[in-house]
Short mmCIF file of C-alpha atoms and ligand atoms in Angstrom, two decimals:
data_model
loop_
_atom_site.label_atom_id
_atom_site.label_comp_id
_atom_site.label_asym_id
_atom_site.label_seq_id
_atom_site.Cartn_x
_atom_site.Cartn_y
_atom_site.Cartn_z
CA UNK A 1195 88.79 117.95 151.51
CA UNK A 1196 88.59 114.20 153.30
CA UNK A 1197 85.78 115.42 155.08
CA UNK A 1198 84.06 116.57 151.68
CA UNK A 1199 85.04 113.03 150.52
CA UNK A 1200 83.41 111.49 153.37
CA UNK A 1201 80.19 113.45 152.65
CA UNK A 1202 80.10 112.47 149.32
CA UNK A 1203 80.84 108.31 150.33
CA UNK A 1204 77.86 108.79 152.98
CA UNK A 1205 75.60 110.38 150.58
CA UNK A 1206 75.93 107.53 148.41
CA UNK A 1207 74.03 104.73 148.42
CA UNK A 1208 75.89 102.10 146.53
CA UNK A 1209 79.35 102.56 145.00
CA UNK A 1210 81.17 106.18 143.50
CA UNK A 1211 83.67 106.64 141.35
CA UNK A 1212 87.32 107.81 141.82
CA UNK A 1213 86.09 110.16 138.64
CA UNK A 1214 82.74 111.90 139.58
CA UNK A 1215 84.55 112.52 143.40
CA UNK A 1216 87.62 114.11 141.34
CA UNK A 1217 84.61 115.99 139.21
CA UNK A 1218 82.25 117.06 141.71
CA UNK A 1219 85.51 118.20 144.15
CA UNK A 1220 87.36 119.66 141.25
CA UNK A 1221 90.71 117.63 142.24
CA UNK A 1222 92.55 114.98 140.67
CA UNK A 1223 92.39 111.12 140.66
CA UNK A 1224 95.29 110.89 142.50
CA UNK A 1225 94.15 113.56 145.23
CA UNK A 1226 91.38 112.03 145.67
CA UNK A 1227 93.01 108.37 146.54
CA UNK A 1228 95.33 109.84 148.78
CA UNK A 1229 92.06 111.13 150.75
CA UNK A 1230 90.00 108.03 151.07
CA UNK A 1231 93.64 106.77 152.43
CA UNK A 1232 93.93 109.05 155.01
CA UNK A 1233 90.07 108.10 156.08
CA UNK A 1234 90.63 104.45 155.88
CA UNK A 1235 93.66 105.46 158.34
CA UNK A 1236 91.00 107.46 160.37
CA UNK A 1237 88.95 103.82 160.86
CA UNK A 1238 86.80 104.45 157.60
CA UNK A 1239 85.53 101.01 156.66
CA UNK A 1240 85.63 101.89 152.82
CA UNK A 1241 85.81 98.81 149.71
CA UNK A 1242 87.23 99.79 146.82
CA UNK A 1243 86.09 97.76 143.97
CA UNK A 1244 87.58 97.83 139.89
CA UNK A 1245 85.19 99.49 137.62
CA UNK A 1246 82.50 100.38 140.10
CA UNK A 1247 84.56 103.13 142.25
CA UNK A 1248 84.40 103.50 146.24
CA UNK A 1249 81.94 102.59 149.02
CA UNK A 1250 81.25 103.20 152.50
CA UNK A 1251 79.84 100.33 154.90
CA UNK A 1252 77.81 102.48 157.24
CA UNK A 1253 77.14 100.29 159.68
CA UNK A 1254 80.32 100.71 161.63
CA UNK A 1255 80.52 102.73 164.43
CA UNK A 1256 83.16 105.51 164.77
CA UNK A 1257 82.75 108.70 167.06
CA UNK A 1258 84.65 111.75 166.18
CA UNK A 1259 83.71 115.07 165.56
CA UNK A 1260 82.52 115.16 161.86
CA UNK A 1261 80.44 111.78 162.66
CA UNK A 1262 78.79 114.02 165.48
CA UNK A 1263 77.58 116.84 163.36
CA UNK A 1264 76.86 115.14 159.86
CA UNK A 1265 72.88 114.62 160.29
CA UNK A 1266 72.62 116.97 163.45
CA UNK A 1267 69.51 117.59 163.52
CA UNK A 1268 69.50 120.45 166.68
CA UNK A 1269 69.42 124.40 166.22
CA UNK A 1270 72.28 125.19 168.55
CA UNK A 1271 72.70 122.37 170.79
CA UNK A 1272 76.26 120.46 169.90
CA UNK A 1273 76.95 122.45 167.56
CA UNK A 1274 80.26 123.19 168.52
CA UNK A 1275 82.15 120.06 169.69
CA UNK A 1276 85.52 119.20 170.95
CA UNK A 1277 85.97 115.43 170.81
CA UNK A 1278 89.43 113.76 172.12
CA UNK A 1279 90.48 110.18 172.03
CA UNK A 1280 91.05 110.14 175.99
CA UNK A 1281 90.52 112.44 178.89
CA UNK A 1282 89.99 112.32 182.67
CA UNK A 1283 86.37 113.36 182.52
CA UNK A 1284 84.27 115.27 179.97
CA UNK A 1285 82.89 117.42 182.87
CA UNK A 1286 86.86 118.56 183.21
CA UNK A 1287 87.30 118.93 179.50
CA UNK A 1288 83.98 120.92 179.63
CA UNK A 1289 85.00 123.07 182.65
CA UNK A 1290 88.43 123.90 180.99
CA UNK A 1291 86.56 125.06 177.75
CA UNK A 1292 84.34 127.12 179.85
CA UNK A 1293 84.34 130.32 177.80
CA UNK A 1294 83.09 128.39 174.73
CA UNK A 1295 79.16 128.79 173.80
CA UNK A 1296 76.24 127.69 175.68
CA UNK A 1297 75.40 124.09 174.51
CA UNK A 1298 78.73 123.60 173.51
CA UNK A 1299 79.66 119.49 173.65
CA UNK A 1300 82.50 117.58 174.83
CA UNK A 1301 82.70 113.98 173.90
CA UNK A 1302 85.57 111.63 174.59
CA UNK A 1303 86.11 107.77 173.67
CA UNK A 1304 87.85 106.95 176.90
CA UNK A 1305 87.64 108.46 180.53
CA UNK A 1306 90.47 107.88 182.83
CA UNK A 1307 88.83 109.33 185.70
CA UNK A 1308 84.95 109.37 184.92
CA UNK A 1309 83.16 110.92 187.85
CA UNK A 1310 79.63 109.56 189.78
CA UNK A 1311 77.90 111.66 191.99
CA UNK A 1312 79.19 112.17 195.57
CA UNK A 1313 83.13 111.43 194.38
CA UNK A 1314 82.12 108.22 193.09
CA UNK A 1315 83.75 106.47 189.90
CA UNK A 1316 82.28 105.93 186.92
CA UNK A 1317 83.68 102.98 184.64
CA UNK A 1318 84.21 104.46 181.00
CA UNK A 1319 85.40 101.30 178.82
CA UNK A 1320 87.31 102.81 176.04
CA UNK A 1321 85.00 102.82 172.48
CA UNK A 1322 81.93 101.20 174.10
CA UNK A 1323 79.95 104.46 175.87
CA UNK A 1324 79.21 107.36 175.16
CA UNK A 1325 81.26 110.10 177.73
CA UNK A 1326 79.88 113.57 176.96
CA UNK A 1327 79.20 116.76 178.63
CA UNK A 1328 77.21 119.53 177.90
CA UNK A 1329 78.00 123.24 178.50
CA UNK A 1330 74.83 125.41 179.51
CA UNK A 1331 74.44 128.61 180.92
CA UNK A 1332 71.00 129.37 181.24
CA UNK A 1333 69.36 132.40 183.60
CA UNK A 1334 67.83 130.13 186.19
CA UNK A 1335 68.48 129.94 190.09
CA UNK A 1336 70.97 127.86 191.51
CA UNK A 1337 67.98 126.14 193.38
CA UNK A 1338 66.94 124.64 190.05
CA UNK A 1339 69.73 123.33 188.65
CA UNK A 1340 69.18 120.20 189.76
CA UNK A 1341 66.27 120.16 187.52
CA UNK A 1342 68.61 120.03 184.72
CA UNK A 1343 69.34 116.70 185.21
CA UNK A 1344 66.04 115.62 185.33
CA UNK A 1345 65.31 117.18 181.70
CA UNK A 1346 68.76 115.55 180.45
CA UNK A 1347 67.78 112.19 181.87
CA UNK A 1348 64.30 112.70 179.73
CA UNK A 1349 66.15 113.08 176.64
CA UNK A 1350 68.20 109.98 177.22
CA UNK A 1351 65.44 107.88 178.27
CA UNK A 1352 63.44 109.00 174.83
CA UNK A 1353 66.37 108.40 172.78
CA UNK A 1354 66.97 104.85 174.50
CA UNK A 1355 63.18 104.15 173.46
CA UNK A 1356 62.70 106.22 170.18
CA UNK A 1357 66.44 105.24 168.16
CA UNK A 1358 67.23 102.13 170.10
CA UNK A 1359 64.03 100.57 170.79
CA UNK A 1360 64.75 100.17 174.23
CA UNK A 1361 61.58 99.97 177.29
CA UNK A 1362 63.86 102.57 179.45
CA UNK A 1363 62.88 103.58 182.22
CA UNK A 1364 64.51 106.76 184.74
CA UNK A 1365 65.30 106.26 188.64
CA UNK A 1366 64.85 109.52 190.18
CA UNK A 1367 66.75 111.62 189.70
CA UNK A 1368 69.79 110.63 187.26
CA UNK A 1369 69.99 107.37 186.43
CA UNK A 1370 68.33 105.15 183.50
CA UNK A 1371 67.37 102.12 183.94
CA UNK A 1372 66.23 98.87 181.44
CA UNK A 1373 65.44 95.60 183.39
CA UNK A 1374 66.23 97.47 186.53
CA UNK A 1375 69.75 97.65 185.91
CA UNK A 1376 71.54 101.08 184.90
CA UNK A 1377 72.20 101.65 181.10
CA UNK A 1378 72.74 105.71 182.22
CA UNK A 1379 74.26 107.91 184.98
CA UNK A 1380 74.24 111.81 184.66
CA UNK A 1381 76.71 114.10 186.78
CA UNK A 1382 75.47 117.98 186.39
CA UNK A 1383 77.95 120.38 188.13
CA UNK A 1384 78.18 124.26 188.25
CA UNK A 1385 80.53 127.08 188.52
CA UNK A 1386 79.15 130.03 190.45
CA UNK A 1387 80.07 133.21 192.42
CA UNK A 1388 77.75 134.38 195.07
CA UNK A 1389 74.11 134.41 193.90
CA UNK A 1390 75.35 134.11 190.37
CA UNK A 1391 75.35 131.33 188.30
CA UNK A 1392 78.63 131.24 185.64
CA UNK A 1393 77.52 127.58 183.86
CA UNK A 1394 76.05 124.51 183.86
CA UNK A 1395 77.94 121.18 183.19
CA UNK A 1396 75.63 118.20 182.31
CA UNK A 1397 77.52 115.32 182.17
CA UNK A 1398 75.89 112.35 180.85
CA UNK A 1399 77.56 108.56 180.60
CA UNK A 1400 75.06 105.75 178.88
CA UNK A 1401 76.80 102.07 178.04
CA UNK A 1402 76.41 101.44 174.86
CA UNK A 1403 78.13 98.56 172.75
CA UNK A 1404 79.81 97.25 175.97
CA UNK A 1405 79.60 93.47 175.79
CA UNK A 1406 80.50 92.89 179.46
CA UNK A 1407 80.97 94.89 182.89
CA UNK A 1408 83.81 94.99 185.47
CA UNK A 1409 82.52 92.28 188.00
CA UNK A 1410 82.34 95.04 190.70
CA UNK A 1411 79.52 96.88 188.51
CA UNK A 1412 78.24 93.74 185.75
CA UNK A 1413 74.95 92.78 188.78
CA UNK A 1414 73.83 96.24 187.83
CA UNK A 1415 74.94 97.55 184.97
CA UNK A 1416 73.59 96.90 181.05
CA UNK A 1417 74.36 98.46 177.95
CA UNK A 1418 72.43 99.05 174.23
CA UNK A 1419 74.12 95.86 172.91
CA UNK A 1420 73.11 94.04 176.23
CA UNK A 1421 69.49 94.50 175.22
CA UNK A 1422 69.52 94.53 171.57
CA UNK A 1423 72.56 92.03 170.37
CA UNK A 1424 74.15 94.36 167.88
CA UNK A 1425 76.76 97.60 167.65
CA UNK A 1426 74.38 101.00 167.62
CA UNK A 1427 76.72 104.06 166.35
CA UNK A 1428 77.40 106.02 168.79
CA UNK A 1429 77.50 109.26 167.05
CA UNK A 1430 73.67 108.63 166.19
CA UNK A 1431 72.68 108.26 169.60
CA UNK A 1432 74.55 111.38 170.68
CA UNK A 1433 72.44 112.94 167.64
CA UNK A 1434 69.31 111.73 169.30
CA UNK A 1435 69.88 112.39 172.44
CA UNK A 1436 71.01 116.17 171.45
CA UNK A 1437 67.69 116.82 169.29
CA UNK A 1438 65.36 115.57 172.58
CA UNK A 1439 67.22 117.57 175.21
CA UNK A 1440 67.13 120.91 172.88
CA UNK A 1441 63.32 120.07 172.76
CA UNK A 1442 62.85 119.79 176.58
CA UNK A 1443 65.54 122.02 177.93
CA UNK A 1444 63.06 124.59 175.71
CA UNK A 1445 60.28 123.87 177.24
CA UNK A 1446 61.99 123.58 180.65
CA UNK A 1447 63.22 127.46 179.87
CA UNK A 1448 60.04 128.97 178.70
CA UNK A 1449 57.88 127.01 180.79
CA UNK A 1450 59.78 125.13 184.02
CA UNK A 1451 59.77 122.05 185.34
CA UNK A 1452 56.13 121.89 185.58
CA UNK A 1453 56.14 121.48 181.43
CA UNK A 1454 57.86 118.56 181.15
CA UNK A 1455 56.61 117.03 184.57
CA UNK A 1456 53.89 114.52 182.97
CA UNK A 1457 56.30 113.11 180.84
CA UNK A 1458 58.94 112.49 182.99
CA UNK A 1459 56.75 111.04 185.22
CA UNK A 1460 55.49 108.62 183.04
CA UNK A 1461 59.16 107.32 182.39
CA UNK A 1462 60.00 107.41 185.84
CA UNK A 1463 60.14 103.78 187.53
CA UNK A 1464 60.31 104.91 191.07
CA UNK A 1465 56.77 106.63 191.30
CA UNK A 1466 54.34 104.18 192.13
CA UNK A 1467 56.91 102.17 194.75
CA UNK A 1468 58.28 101.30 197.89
CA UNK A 1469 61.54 102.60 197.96
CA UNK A 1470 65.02 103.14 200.68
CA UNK A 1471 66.12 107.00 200.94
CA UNK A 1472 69.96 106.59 201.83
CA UNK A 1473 71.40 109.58 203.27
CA UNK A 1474 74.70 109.63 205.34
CA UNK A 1475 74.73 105.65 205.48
CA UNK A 1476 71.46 105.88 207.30
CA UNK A 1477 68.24 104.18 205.56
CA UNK A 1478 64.43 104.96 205.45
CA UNK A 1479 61.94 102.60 203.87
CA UNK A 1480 59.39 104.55 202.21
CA UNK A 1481 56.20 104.96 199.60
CA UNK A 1482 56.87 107.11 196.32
CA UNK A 1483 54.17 108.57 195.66
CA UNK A 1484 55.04 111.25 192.61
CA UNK A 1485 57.03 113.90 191.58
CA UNK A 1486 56.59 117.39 192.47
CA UNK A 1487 56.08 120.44 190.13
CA UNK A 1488 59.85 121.21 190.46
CA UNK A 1489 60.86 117.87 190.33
CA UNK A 1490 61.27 116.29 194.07
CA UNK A 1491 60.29 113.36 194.96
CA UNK A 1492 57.20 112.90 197.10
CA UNK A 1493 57.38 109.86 199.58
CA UNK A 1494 55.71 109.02 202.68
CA UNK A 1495 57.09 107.64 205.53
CA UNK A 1496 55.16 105.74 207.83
CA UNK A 1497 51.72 107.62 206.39
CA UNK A 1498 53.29 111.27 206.66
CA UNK A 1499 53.85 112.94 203.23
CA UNK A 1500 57.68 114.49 202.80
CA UNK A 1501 59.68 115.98 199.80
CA UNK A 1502 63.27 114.39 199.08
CA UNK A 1503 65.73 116.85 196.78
CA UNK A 1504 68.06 115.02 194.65
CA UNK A 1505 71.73 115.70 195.63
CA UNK A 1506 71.35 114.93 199.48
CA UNK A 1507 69.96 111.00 199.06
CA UNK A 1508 70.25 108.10 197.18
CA UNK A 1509 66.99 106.04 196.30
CA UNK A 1510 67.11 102.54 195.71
CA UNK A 1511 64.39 99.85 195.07
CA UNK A 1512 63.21 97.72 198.41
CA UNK A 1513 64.89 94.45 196.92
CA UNK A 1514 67.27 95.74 194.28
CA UNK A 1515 68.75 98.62 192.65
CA UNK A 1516 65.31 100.46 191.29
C1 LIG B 478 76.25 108.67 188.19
O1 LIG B 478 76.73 108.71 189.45
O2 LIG B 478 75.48 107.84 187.76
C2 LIG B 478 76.79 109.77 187.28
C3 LIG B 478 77.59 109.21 186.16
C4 LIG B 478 77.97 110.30 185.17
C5 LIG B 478 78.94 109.80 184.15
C6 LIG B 478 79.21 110.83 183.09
S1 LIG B 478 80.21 110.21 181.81
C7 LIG B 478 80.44 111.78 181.17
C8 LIG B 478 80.63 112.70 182.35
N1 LIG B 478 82.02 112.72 182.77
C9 LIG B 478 82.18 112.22 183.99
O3 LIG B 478 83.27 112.13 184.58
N2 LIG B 478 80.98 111.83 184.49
C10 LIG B 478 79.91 112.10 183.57
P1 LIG B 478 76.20 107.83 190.64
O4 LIG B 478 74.72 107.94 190.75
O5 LIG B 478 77.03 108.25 191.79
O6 LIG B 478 76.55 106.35 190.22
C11 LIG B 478 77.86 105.86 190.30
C12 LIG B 478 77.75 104.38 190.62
O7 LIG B 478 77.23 103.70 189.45
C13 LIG B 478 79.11 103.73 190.90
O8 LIG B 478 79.41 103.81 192.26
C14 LIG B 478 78.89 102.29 190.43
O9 LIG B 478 78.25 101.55 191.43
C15 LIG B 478 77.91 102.45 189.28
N3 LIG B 478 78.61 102.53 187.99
C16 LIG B 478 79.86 102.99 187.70
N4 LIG B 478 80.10 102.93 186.40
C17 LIG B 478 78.98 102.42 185.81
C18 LIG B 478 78.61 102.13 184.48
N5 LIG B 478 79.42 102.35 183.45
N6 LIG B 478 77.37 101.62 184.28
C19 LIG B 478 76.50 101.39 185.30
N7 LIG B 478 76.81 101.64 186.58
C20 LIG B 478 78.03 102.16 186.84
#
C-alpha cells in the first residue's frame, strides 16, 4: 500500500488530497496518514499542507528498490533487483544470488570492500555512487567476455552524455573519463567450469553526487556533481544506464562486437594517442591507433603494429591518467 501511495504522490504534479488517496486506494483517512509516515520515515521528502492535501518534492535523491523500477524503461534488464543499504561488493552480492535471472541487478548504497581490477580497491562513499552489478549469462565464449565490458562502458558513457549532459569520454577498456579524470570503473567477472561459461558479473561503479575524493584518489577522480554543481538521482541514472546497455548488449548478441565498434570508438579517448601499456610494472610507450573488430586495442610500437587484450595491461595517457 505505501508503495501505491508513493505512485500516486509521484504521479502528481502539484498537491493530493488525504481524500482522493483514501478514494482511489479504497482505505481510510487514517490509513492513509499512517502510510505517507512510514515513507517520510523511508527518507520521502513529502509537505503536507491544510486544505490542499500531500506533495512530493522530486528532486531529492533516494535509491532503493521501488525508486529503481518506477519509470524503468528496459524489457528485462533490472527487472529484478535486490538493493541493500551496505555490502562488501555488489559483484559478491551478485555472485551469492547467482541462481536468480539473467539481467538480474544488485545495487547497494555503501561498499565496504568495493573491488578494482587486478585486487585493487575501489572507494564507494556511502549515498554518493552508484555500486551495482549486473547478472548475465549469455551463450558466448569465454574469449569474449571481456567484450562485455566494453558494451557496459558504452552504456555508461551515453548515459553520462544523454541524462547528465556530460562530454564523457571511455579509456580503453573500462574506465570513463570527463576532463581526463575517472567518473567510472567497471569490474566484469565470471563463474565457469571447463569450456563452459555459468555467468557473467558486470560490475559497474560511476561517482555521482560525491562532492570531494579521498586525497589518495581526488588528482584523478570526478563525479556528476563535480561537473554539473547539483545532486542527479541516482535511481534515474541507473534507469539510463539500464535502457542503453539492454540496447547494445542486443546488438552485441545478435551481431558482436563488430556492431557496436563505430560507436564505441567514437567515445573512446585513447584512439588517436600516444599512450604507456603497463604490464607487470614494466612500461611501453606507444601509438593507439584503433580498436579492433573484437574490441583490442591496436598500438604500434616503434612503427610495428600489435594487438593489446584488456585484462593483461593497463593503459595510461603519456602525461596523465588518459
Ligand atoms: C576499476 O578498477 O575501475 C573497476 C571498478 C569497479 C567498481 C564497481 S562498483 C560496483 C562493483 N562492485 C565492486 O566491488 N566493484 C564494482 P581499476 O581499473 O583497477 O581501477 C581502480 C583504481 O581506480 C584504484 O586503484 C584507484 O586508483 C582508482 N579509484 C578507486 N576508487 C575510485 C573512485 N571512486 N573513482 C575514481 N577512481 C577510483
Amino acid at each position: 500500500m505505501k508503495d501505491k501511495i508513493l505512485l500516486l504522490l509521484k504521479k502528481t504534479d502539484g498537491y493530493i488530497s488525504g481524500e482522493l488517496i483514501s478514494q482511489q486506494l479504497g482505505i481510510s483517512r487514517s490509513a492513509v496518514w499512517k502510510h505517507i509516515q512510514k515513507l517520510r520515515y523511508d527518507g520521502y521528502p513529502i509537505k503536507s499542507f491544510t486544505n490542499k492535501g500531500y506533495h512530493l518534492n522530486s528532486d531529492t535523491d533516494l535509491l532503493n528498490e521501488a525508486e529503481i523500477l518506477f519509470g524503468l524503461s528496459t524489457k528485462w534488464l533490472g527487472k529484478h533487483v535486490i538493493y541493500q543499504n551496505e555490502t562488501t561488493s555488489t559483484n559478491n552480492l551478485a555472485r551469492q544470488h547467482s541462481t536468480m535471472p539473467h539481467g538480474s541487478l544488485f545495487v547497494a548504497d555503501d561498499q565496504t570492500a568495493g573491488k578494482g581490477r587486478l585486487g585493487r580497491t575501489w572507494a564507494s562513499t556511502p549515498s554518493c555512487g552508484i555500486w551495482m552489478s549486473i547478472l548475465l549469462k549469455p551463450d558466448i565464449s569465454m574469449q569474449s567476455i571481456s567484450q562485455l565490458t566494453l558494451v557496459a562502458g558504452l552504456s555508461v558513457c551515453k548515459a553520462l552524455r544523454e541524462y547528465c549532459n556530460i562530454d564523457a569520454q571511455i579509456k580503453w577498456p573500462n574506465d570513463i573519463v570527463v576532463d581526463d579524470k575517472k567518473i567510472c570503473g567497471i569490474l566484469t567477472e565470471m563463474s565457469a567450469e571447463i569450456e563452459r561459461l555459468n555467468y557473467v558479473i558486470c560490475g559497474i561503479g560511476v561517482n555521482v553526487n560525491h562532492k570531494i575524493f579521498d586525497p589518495t584518489i581526488a588528482d584523478k577522480a570526478t563525479s556528476v556533481f563535480l561537473k554539473n554543481n547539483r545532486l542527479t538521482p541516482r535511481a534515474k541514472l541507473i534507469q539510463a544506464i539500464l535502457k542503453h546497455m539492454e540496447g547494445f548488449y542486443t546488438s552485441y548478441i545478435t551481431g558482436g562486437f563488430v556492431s557496436i565498434k563505430d560507436e564505441y570508438s567514437a567515445s573512446c579517448a585513447t584512439v588517436g594517442k600516444q599512450v604507456r601499456i603497463i604490464k607487470d610494472n614494466e612500461e611501453t610507450i606507444a601509438f593507439a591507433e584503433s580498436i579492433s573488430d573484437s574490441g583490442e586495442l591496436v598500438v604500434s610500437i616503434d612503427g610495428v603494429q600489435t594487438t593489446v587484450y584488456s585484462g593483461e595491461v593497463s593503459v595510461h595517457g603519456l602525461l596523465g591518467y588518459v
